[in-house]
XYZ file of N, CA and C in Angstrom:
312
model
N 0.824 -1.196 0.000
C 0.000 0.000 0.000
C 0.868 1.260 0.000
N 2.107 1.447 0.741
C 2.789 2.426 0.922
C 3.261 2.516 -0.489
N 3.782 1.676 -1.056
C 4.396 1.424 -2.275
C 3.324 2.019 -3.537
N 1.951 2.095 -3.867
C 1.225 2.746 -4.317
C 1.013 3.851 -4.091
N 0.959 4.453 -3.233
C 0.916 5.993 -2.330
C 2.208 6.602 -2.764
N 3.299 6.049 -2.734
C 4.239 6.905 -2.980
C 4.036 7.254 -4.375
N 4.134 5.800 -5.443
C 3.793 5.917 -6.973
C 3.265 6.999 -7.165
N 1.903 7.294 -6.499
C 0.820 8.211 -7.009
C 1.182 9.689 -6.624
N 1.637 9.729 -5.307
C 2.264 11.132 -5.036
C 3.852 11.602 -6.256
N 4.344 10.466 -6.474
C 5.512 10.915 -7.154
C 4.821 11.450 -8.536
N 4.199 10.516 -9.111
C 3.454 10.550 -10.763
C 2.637 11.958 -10.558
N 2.385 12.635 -9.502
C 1.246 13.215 -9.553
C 2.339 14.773 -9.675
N 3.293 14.670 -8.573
C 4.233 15.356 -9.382
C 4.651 16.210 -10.163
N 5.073 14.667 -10.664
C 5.907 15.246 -12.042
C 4.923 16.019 -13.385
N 3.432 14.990 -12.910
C 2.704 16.013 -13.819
C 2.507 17.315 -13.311
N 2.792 17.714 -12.775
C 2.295 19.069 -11.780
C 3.276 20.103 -12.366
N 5.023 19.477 -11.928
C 5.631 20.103 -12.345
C 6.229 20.753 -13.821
N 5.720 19.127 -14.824
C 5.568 20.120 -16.315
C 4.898 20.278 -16.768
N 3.333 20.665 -15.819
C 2.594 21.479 -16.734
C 2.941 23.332 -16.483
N 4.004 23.407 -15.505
C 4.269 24.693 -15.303
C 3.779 25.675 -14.427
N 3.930 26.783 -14.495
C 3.915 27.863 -13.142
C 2.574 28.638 -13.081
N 2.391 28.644 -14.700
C 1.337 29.884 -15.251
C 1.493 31.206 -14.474
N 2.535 31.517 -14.461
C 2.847 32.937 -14.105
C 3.310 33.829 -15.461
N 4.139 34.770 -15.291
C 4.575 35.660 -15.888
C 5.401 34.899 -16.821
N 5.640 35.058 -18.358
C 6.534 34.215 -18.970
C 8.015 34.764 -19.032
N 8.609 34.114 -19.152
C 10.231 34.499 -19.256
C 10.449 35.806 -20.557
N 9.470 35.046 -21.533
C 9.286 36.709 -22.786
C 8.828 37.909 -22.302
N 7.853 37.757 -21.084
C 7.493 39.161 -20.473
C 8.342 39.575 -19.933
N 9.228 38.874 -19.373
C 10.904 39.570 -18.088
C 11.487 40.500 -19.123
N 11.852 40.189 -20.690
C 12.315 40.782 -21.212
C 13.514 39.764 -21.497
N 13.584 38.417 -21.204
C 14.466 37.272 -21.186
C 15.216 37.640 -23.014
N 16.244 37.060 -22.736
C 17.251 36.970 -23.772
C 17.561 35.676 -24.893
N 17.919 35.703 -26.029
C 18.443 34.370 -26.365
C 18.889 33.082 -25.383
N 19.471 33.905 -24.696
C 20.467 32.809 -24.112
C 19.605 32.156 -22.787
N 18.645 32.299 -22.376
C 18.012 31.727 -21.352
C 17.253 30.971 -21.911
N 17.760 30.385 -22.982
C 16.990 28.680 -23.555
C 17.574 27.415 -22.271
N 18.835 27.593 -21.745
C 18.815 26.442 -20.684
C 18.322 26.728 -19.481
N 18.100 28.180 -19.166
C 17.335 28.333 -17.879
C 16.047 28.102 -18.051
N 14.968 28.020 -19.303
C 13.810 27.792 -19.259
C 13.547 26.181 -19.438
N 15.087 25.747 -20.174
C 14.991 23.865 -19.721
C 14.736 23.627 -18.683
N 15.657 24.035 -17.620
C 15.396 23.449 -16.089
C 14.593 23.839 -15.310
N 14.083 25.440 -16.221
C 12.800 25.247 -15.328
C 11.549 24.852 -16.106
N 11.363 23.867 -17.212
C 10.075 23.509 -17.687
C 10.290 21.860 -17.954
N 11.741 21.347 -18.334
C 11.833 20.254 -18.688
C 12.791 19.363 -18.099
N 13.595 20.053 -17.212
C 14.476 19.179 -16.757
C 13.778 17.838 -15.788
N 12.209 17.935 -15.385
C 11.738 17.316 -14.478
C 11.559 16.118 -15.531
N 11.374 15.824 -16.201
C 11.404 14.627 -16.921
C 12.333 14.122 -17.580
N 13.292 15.401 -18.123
C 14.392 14.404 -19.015
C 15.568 15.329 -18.584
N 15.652 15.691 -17.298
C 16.915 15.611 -16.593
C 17.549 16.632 -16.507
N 18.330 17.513 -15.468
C 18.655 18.854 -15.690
C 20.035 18.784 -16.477
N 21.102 17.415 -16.495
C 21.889 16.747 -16.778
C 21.601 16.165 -18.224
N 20.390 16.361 -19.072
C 19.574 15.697 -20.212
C 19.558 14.456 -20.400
N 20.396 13.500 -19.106
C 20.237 12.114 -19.495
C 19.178 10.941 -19.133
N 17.870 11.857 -19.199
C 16.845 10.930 -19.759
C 16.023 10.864 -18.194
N 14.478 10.470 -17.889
C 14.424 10.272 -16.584
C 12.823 9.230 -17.041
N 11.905 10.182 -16.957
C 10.376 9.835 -17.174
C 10.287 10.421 -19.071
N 11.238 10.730 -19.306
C 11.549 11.683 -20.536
C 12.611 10.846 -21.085
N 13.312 11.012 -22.364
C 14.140 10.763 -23.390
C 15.254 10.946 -23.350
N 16.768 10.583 -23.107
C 17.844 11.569 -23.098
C 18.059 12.078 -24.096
N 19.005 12.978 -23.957
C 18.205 14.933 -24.966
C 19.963 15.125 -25.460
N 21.080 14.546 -24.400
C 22.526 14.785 -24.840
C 23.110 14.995 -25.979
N 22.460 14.410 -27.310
C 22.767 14.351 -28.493
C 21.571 14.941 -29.255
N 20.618 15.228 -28.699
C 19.346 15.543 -30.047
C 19.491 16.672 -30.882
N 20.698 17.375 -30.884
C 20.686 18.142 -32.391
C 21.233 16.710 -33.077
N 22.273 15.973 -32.923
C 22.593 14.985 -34.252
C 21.211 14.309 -35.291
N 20.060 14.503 -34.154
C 18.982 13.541 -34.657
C 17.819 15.074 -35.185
N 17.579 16.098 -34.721
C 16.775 16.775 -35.200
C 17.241 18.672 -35.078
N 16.691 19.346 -36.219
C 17.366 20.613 -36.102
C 16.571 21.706 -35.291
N 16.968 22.732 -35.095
C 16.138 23.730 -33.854
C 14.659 23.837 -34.765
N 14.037 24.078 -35.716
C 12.844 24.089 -36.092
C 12.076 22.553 -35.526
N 12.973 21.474 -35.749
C 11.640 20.305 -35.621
C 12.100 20.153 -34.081
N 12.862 20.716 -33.436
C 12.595 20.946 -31.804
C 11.529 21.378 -31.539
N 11.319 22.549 -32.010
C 10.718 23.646 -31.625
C 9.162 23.083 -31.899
N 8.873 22.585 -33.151
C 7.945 21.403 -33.048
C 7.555 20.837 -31.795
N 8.259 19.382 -31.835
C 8.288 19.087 -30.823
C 7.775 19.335 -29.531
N 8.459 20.130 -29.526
C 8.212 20.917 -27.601
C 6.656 21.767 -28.013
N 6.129 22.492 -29.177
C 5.039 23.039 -29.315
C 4.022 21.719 -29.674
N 3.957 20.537 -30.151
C 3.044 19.585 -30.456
C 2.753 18.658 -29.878
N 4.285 18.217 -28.757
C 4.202 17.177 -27.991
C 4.356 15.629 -29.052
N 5.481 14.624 -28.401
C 5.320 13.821 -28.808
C 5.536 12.262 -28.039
N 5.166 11.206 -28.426
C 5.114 10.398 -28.024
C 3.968 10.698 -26.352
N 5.100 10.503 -25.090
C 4.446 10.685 -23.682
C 4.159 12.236 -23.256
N 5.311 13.237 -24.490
C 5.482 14.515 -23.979
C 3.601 15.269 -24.544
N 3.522 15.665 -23.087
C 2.120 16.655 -23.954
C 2.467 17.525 -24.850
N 1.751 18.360 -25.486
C 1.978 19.884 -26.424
C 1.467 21.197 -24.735
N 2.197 22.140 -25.741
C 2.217 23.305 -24.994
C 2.414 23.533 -24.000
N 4.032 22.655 -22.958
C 4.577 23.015 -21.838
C 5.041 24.515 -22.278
N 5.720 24.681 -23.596
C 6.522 26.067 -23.828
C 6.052 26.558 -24.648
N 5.278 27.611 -25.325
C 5.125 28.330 -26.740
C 6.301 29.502 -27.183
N 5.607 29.637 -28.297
C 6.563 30.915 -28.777
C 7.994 30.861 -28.730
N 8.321 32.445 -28.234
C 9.960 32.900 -27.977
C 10.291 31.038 -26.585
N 9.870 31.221 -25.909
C 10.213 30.542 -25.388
C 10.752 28.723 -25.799
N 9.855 28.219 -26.488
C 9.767 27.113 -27.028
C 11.255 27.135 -28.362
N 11.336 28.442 -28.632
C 12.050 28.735 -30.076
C 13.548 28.414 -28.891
N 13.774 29.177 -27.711
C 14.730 29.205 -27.157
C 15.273 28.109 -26.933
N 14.146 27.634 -26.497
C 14.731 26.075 -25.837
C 15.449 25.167 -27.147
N 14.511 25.473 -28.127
C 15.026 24.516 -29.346
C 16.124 25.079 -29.887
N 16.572 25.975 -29.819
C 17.968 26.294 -30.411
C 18.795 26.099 -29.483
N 19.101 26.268 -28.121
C 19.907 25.598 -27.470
C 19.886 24.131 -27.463
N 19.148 23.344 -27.296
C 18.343 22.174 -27.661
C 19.427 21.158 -28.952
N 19.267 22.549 -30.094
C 19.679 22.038 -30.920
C 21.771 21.878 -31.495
N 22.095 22.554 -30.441
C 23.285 22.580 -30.029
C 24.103 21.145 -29.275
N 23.188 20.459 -29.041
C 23.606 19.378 -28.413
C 23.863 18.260 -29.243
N 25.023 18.285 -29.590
C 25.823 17.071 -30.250
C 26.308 16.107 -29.740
């Protein structure tokens, strides 16, 4: 029984944590290019790792070799496989995927 209880508190979570803050977006701060890895860890690292090597999520270490910052940016806006759509839109989503896409 404990062993279910925890399951459900952990699972319950992680969904909690990437569906996000719904606060102010990082584009309203006036955020920069370069805070594509600060909006990883704070929207995606809970599943696929602040480290990108994979968790409830995919490891991410290499995914420019496999896809370029546009079909990231996809991605993270459509959701695929387990990932929902619309943890990130916009500037934000664009950010993530070009840093994203840096990873060789």
């Amino acid at each position: 029984m404990k062993r279910k209880a925890f399951a459900l508190i952990f699972t319950t979570s992680i969904v909690l944590t990437a569906c996000g803050g719904g606060g102010e977006s990082s584009t309203e701060q006036g955020a920069s290019a370069a805070d594509g890895e600060q909006l990883f860890k704070q929207n995606c690292a809970s599943c696929h790792g602040v480290d990108l090597k994979g968790g409830a999520g995919p490891n991410l270490t290499r995914v420019g070799e496999e896809y370029d910052a546009a079909e990231i940016e996809q991605i993270i806006k459509n959701g695929k496989g387990g990932m929902p759509q619309g943890i990130l839109e916009g500037e934000d989503a664009k950010k993530v995927a070009e840093w994203l896409s840096e990873k060789k």
